[in-house]
Short mmCIF file of C-alpha atoms in Angstrom, two decimals:
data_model
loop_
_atom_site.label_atom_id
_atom_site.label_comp_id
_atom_site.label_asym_id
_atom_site.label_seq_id
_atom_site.Cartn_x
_atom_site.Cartn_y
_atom_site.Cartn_z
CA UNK A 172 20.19 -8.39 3.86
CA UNK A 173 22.35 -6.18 1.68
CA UNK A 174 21.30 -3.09 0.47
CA UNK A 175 18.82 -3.41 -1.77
CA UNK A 176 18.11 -0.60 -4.97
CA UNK A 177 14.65 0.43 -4.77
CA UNK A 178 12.29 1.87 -7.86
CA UNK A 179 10.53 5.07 -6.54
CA UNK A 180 11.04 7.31 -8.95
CA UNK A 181 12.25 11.03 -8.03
CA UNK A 182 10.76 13.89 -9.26
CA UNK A 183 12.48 16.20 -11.92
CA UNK A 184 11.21 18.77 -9.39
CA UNK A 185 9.52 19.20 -5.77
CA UNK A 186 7.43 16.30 -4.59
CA UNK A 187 5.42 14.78 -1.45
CA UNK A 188 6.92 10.97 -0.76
CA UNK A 189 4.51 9.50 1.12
CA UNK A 190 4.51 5.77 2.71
CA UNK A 191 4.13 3.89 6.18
CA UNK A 192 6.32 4.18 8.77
CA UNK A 193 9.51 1.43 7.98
CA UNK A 194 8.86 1.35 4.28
CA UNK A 195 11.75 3.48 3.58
CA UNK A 196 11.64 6.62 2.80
CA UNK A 197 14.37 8.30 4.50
CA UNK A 198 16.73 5.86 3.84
CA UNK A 199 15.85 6.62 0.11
CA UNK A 200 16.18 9.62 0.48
CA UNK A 201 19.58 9.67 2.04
CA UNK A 202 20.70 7.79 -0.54
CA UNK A 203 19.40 9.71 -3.53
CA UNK A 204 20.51 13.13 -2.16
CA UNK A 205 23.30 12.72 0.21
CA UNK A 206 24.05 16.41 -0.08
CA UNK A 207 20.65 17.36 0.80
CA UNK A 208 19.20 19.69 3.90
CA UNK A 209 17.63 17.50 5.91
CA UNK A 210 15.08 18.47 8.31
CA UNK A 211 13.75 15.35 10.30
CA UNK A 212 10.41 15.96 12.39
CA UNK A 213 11.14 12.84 14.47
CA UNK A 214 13.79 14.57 16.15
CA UNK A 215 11.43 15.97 19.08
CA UNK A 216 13.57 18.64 19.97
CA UNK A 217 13.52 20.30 15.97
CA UNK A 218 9.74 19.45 15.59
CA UNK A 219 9.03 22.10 18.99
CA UNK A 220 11.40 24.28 17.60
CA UNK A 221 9.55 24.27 14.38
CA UNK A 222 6.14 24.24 16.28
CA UNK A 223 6.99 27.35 18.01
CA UNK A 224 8.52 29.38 15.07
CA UNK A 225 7.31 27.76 11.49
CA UNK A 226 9.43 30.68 10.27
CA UNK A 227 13.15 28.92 10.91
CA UNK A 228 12.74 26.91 7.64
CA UNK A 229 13.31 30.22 5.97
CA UNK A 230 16.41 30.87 8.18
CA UNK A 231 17.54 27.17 8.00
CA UNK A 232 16.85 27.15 4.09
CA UNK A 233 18.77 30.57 3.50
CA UNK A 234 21.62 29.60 6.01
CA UNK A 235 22.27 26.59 3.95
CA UNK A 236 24.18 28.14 0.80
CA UNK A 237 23.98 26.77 -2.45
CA UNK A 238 22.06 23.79 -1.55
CA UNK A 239 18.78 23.57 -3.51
CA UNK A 240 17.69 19.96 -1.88
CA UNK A 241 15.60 20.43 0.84
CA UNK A 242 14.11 17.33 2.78
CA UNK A 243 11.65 17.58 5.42
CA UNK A 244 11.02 14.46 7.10
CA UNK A 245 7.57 13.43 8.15
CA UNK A 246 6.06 17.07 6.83
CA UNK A 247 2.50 15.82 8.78
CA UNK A 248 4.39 16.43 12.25
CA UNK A 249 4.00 20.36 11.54
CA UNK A 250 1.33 21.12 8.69
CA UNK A 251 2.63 24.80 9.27
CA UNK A 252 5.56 24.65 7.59
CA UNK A 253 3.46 23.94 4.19
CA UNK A 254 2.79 27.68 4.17
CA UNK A 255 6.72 28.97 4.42
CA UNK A 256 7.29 26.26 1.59
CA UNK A 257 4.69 27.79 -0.55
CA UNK A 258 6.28 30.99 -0.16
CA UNK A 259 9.86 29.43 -0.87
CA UNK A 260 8.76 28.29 -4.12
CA UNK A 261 6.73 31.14 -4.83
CA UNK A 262 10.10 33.18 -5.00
CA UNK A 263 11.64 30.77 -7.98
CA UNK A 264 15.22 30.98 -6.56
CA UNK A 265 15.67 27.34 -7.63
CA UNK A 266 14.91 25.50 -4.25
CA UNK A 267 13.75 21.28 -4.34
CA UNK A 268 11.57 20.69 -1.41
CA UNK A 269 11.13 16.68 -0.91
CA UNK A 270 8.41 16.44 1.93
CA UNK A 271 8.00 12.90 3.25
CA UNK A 272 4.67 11.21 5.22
CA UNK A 273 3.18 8.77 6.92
CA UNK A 274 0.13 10.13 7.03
CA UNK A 275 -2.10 12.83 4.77
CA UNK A 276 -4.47 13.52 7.39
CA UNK A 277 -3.39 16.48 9.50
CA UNK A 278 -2.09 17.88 5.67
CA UNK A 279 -5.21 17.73 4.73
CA UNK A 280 -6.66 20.34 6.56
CA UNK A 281 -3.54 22.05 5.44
CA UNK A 282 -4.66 25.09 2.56
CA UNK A 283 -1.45 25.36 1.43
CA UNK A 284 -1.05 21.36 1.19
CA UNK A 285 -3.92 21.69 -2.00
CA UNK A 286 -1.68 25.12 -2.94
CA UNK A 287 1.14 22.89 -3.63
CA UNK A 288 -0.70 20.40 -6.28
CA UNK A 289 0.23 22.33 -8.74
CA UNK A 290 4.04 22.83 -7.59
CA UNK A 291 5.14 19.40 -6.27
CA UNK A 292 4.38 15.98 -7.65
CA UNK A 293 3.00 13.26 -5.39
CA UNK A 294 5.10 9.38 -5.30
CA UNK A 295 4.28 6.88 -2.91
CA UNK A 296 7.04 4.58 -1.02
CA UNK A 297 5.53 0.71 -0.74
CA UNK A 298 6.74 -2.41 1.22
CA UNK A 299 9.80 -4.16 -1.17
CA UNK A 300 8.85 -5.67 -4.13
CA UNK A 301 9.92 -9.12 -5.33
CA UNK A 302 11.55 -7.97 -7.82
CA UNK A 303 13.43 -5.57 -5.66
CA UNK A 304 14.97 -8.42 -3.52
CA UNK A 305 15.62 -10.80 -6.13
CA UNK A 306 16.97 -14.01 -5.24
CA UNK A 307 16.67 -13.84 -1.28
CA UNK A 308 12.88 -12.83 -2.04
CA UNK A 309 10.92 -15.78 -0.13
CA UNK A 310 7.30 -16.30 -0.75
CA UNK A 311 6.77 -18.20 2.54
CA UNK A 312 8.87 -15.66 4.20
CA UNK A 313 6.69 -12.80 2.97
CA UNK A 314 3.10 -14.25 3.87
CA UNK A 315 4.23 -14.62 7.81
CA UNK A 316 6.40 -11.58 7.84
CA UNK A 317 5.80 -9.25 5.24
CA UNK A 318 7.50 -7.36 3.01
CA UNK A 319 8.17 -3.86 4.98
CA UNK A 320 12.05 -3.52 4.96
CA UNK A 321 12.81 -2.35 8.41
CA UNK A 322 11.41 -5.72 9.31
CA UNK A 323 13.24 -8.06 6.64
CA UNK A 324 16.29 -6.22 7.49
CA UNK A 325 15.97 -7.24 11.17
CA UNK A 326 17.89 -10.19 12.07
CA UNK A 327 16.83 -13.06 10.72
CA UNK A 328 15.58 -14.62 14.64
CA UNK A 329 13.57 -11.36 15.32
CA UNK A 330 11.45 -10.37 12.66
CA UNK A 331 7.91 -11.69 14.45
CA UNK A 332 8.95 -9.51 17.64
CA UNK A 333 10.02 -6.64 15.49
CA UNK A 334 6.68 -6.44 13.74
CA UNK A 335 4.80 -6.69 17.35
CA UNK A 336 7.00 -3.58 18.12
CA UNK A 337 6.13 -2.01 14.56
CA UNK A 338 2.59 -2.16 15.24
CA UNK A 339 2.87 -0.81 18.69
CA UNK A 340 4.55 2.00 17.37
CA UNK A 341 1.28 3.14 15.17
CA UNK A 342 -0.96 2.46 18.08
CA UNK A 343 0.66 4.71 20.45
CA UNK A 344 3.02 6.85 18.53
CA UNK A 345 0.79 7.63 15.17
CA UNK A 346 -2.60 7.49 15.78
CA UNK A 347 -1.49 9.04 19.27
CA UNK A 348 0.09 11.80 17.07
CA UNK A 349 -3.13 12.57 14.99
CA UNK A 350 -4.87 13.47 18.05
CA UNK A 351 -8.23 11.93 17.32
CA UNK A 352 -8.30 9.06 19.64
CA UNK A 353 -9.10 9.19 22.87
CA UNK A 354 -8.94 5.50 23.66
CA UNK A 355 -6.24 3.17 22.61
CA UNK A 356 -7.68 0.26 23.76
CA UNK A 357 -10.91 0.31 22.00
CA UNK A 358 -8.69 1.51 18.78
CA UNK A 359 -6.47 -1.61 19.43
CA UNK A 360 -9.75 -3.80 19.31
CA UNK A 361 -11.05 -2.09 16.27
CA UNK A 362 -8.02 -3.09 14.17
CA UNK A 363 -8.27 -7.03 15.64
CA UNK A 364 -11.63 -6.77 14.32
CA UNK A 365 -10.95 -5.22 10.85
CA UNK A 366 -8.29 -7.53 10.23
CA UNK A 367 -11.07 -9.97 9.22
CA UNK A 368 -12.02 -7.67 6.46
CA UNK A 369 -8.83 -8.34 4.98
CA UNK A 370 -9.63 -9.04 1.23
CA UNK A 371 -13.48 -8.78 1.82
CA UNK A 372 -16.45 -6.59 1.46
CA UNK A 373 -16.55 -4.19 4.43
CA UNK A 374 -19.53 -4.79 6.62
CA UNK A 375 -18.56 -1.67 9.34
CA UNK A 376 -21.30 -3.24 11.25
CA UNK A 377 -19.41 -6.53 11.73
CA UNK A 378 -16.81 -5.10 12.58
CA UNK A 379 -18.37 -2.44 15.19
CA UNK A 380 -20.10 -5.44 16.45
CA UNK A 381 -16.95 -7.39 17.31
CA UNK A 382 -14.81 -4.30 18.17
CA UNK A 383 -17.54 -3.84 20.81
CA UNK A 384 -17.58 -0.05 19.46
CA UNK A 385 -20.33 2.18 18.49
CA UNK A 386 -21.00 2.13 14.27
CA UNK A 387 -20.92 6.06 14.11
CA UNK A 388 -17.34 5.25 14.79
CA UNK A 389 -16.24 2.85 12.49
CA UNK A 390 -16.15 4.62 9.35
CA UNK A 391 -14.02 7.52 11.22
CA UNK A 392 -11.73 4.54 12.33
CA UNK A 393 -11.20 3.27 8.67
CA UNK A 394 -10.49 6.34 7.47
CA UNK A 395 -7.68 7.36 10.11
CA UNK A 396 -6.62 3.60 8.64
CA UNK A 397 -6.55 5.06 4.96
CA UNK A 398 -5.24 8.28 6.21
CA UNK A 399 -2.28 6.80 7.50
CA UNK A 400 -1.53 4.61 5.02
CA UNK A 401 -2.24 1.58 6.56
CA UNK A 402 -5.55 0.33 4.39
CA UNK A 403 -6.14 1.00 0.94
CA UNK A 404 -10.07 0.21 -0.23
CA UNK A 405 -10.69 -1.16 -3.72
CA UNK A 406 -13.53 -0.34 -5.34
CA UNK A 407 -15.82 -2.75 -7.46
CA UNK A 408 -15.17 -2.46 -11.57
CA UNK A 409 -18.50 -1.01 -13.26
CA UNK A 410 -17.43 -0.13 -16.74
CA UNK A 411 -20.30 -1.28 -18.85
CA UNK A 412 -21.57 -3.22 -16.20
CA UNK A 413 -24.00 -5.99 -17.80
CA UNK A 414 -25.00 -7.67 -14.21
CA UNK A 415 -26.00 -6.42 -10.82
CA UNK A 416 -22.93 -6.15 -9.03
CA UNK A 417 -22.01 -5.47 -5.51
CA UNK A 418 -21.85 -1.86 -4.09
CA UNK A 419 -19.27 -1.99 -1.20
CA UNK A 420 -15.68 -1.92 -1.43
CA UNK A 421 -12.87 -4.53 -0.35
CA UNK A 422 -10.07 -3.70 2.16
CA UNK A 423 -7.07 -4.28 2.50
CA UNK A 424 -3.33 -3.81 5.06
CA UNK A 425 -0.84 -2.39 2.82
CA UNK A 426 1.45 -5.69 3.94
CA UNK A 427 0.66 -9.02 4.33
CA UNK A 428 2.96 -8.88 7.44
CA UNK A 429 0.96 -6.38 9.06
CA UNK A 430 -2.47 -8.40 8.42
CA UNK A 431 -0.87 -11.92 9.64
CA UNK A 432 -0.10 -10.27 12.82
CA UNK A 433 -3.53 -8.51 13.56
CA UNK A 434 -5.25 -11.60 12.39
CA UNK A 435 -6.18 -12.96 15.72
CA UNK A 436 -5.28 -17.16 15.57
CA UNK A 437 -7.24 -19.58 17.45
CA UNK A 438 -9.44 -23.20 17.12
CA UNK A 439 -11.81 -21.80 15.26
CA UNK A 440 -9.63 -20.02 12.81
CA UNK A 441 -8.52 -22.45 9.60
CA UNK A 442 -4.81 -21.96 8.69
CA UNK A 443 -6.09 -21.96 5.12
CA UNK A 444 -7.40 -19.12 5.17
CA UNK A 445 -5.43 -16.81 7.26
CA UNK A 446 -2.95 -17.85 4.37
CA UNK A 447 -5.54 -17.20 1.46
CA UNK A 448 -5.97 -13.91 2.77
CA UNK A 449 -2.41 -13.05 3.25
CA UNK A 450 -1.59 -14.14 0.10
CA UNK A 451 -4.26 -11.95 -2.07
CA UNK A 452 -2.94 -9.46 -0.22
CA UNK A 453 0.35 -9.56 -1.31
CA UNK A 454 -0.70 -9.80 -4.62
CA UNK A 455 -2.47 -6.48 -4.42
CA UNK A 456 0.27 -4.72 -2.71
CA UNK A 457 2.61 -6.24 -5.51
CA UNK A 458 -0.19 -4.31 -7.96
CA UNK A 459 -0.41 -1.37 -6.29
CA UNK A 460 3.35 -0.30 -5.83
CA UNK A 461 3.65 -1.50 -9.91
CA UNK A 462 0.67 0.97 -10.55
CA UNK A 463 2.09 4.01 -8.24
CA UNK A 464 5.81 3.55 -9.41
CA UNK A 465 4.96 3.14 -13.16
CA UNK A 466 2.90 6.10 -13.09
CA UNK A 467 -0.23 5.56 -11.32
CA UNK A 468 -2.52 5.85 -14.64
CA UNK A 469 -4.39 2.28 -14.38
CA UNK A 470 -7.29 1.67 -12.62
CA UNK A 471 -7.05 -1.06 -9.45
CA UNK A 472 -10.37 -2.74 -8.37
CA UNK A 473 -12.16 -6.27 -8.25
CA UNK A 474 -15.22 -7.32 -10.05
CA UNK A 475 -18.31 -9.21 -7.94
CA UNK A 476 -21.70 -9.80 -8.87
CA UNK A 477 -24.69 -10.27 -6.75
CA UNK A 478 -24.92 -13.63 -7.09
CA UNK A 479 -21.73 -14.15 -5.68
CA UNK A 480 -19.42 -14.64 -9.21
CA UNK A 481 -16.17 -12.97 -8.59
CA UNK A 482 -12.34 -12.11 -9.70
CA UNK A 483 -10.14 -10.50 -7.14
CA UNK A 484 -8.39 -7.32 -9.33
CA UNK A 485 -9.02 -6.10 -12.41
CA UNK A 486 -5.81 -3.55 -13.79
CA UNK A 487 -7.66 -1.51 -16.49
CA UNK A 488 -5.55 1.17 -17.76
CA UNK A 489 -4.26 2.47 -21.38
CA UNK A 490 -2.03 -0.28 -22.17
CA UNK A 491 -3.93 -2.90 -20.39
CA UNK A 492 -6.75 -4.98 -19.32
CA UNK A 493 -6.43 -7.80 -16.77
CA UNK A 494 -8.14 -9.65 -15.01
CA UNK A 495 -6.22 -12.05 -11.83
CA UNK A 496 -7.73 -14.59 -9.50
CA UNK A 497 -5.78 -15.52 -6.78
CA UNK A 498 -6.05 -19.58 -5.39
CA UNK A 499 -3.95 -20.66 -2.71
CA UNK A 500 -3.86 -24.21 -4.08
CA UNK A 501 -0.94 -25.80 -5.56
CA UNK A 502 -3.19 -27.35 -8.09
CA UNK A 503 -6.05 -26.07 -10.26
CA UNK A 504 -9.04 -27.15 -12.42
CA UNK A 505 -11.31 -25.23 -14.95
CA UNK A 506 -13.59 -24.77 -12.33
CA UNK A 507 -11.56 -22.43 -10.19
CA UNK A 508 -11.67 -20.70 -13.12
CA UNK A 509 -15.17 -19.70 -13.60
CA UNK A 510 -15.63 -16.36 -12.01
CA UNK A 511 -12.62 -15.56 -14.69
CA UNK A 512 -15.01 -16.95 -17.54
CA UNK A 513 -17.53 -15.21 -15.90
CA UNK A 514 -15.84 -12.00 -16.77
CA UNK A 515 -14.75 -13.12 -19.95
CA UNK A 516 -17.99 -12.99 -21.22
CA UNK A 517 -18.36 -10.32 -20.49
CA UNK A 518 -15.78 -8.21 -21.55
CA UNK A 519 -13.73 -10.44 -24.60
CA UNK A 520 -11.06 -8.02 -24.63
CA UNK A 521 -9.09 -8.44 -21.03
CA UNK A 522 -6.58 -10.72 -20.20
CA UNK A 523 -7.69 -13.61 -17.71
CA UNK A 524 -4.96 -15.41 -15.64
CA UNK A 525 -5.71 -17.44 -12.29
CA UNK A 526 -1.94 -17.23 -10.03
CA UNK A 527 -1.59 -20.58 -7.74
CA UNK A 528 1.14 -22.04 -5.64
CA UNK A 529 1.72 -24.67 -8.36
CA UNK A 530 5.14 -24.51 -10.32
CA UNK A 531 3.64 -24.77 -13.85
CA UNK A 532 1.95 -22.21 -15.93
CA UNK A 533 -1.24 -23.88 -17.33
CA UNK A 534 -3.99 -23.58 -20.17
CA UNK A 535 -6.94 -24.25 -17.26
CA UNK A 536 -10.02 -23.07 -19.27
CA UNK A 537 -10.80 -21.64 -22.86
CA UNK A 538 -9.51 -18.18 -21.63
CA UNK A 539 -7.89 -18.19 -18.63
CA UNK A 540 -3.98 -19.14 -17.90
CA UNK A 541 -2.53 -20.51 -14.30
CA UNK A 542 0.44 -18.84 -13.52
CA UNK A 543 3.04 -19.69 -10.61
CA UNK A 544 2.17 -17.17 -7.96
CA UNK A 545 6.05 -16.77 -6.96
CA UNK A 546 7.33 -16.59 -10.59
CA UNK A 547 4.24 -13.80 -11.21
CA UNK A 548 5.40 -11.63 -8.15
CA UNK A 549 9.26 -11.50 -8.96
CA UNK A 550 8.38 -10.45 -12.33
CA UNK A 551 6.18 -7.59 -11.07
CA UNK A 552 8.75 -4.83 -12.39
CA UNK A 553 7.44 -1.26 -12.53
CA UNK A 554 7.13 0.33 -15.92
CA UNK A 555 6.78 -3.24 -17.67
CA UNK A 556 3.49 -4.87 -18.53
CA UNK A 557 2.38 -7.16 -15.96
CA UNK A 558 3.50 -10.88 -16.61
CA UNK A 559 0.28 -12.52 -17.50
CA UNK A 560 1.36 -14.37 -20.57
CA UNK A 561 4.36 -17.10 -20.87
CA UNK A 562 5.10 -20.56 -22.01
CA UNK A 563 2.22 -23.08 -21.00
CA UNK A 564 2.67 -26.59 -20.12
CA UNK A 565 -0.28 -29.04 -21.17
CA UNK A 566 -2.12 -29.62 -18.32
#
């Protein structure tokens, strides 16, 4: 695959790029400031170094001249340098400091992580986009491999073995790195399990249940997950709620790659829905990267009533409100429409579109338009509206 321009945004000054491993970020990086120090915490000999002696960033940083770019490379490696880049900016002599993650949680615990709010911006660095591919972007392609470019840059006969790899990598290299988890194995199970909450409501007890591990742990497991970057939770839309609506979250992988190859496969499990999943969830990874690289100021979540009425996102922000089912069916009928009428009623003033695998965009119900799921996610471009409206076809 040729290289392909991506749409994170930089900062005018410092910022935290933050995004799971393979979703690239250095290569970014390297691209957007060639002349740049670069300090990369992979390399295990310059991550003891800095272990030992947080204070050689100042050296390394002075030493450098009259470079102002600064890029340190997986910044969660060694929290401690957070403090001697505090103290760098403190002094106003200029210096950019571009700190890259794959993970907030050790920087959490970090002071000087929350001391740098105010000093460097936060962007995120998502699987590829549609958009971002273009032509060679493959729907097919991205519900069985995903969307994470070090895998669709793999050859095209090894991108299934590269994933396995890819997900190795987290098991024993990052959450080995975060030093929380004593056993793998039971970790290993835990994210087999979860992979079934994939699009749903989280029942941790399910999940414990099947994961054969303890429920005190779950929730400690999920959040390493959203620590990491690897889940995202999306919380259930209550502005002027008018019905009793559900009070737990959905979850989802950040890729639908990532989810098809957890998803464990077997007699019992229906094609049709590992796919159903997968595809939602490329939809809301599509959503999320559009919200976090046009600014991050809408709100993400899905709407679900007790009674079982739903629609899988809602986008409410200051230029919009939508509202998107998500059918993996290549055709449609008013009643797959109904949770969407559902919402309708009420709240008149959003948008309601249903996204299938037909090729026509439709007038299904009173308020609701079908739209071509593929069509929808190559015209997902960040800092545009979201293509919900176009020319219908009569049904």
């Amino acid at each position: 695959m040729e290289a392909i321009k991506r749409t994170i945004a930089a900062a005018n000054g410092s910022f935290f790029l933050f995004g799971p491993r393979g979703t690239g970020k250095s290569v970014w990086i390297r691209d957007r400031f060639p002349d740049a120090l670069t300090i990369s915490l992979l390399n295990v000999t310059k991550r003891r170094q800095m272990q030992a002696n947080p204070q050689l960033l100042r050296t390394m940083v002075e030493g450098a001249g009259n470079v102002k770019d600064i890029v340190i490379d997986e910044i969660q490696r060694v929290p401690e340098l957070l403090d001697v880049v505090h103290a760098l900016m403190d002094e106003k002599r200029g210096y950019r400091f571009i700190l890259t993650g794959s993970s907030a949680r050790k920087l959490k615990r970090n002071a000087s992580a929350d001391l740098l709010g105010g000093r460097a911006v936060l962007r995120y660095c998502h699987p590829f986009l549609a958009s971002e591919i273009g032509e060679e972007f493959s729907l097919e392609r991205a519900l069985h491999v995903g969307m994470i470019p070090l895998i669709l840059n793999s050859p095209p006969e090894t991108p299934e073995s590269i994933l396995a790899t890819y997900l190795d990598l987290y098991l024993q290299e990052e959450v080995t790195s975060e030093g929380v988890i004593r056993n793998l194995d039971a970790f290993a199970r835990f994210l087999e399990a979860a992979s079934f909450s994939h699009g749903q409501l989280l029942s941790a007890s399910d999940v414990a249940r099947e994961a054969g591990v303890k429920r005190s742990t779950i929730d400690g497991y999920f959040k390493i997950l959203e620590d990491m970057l690897i889940t995202k939770h999306l919380p259930v839309f209550t502005k002027r709620a008018k019905r009793n609506l559900v009070g737990h979250d959905k979850y989802y992988f950040f890729d639908a790659g990532v989810f098809r190859a957890l998803r464990p496969k077997g007699p019992l499990d229906r094609p049709s829905e590992i796919e159903g999943a997968g595809l939602e969830g490329l939809v809301f990874q599509h959503l999320t990267a559009w919200n976090d690289y046009s600014g991050g100021e809408n709100q993400l979540s899905f709407w679900r009533t007790k009674a079982g009425v739903e629609v899988d996102f809602v986008v409410y922000g200051p230029n919009c409100f939508h509202a998107i089912e998500v059918k993996n069916a290549d055709k449609v009928t008013r009643h797959d429409a109904a949770g969407l009428e559902s919402f309708h009623d009420d709240y008149p003033e959003a948008t309601c579109t249903l996204l299938y695998r037909g090729s026509d965009a439709l007038k299904i119900s009173e308020h609701c338009t079908a739209l071509p799921i593929e069509k929808f996610l190559r015209e997902v471009v960040p800092n545009a509206p979201l293509p919900v409206t176009t020319h219908l076809h009569p049904q």
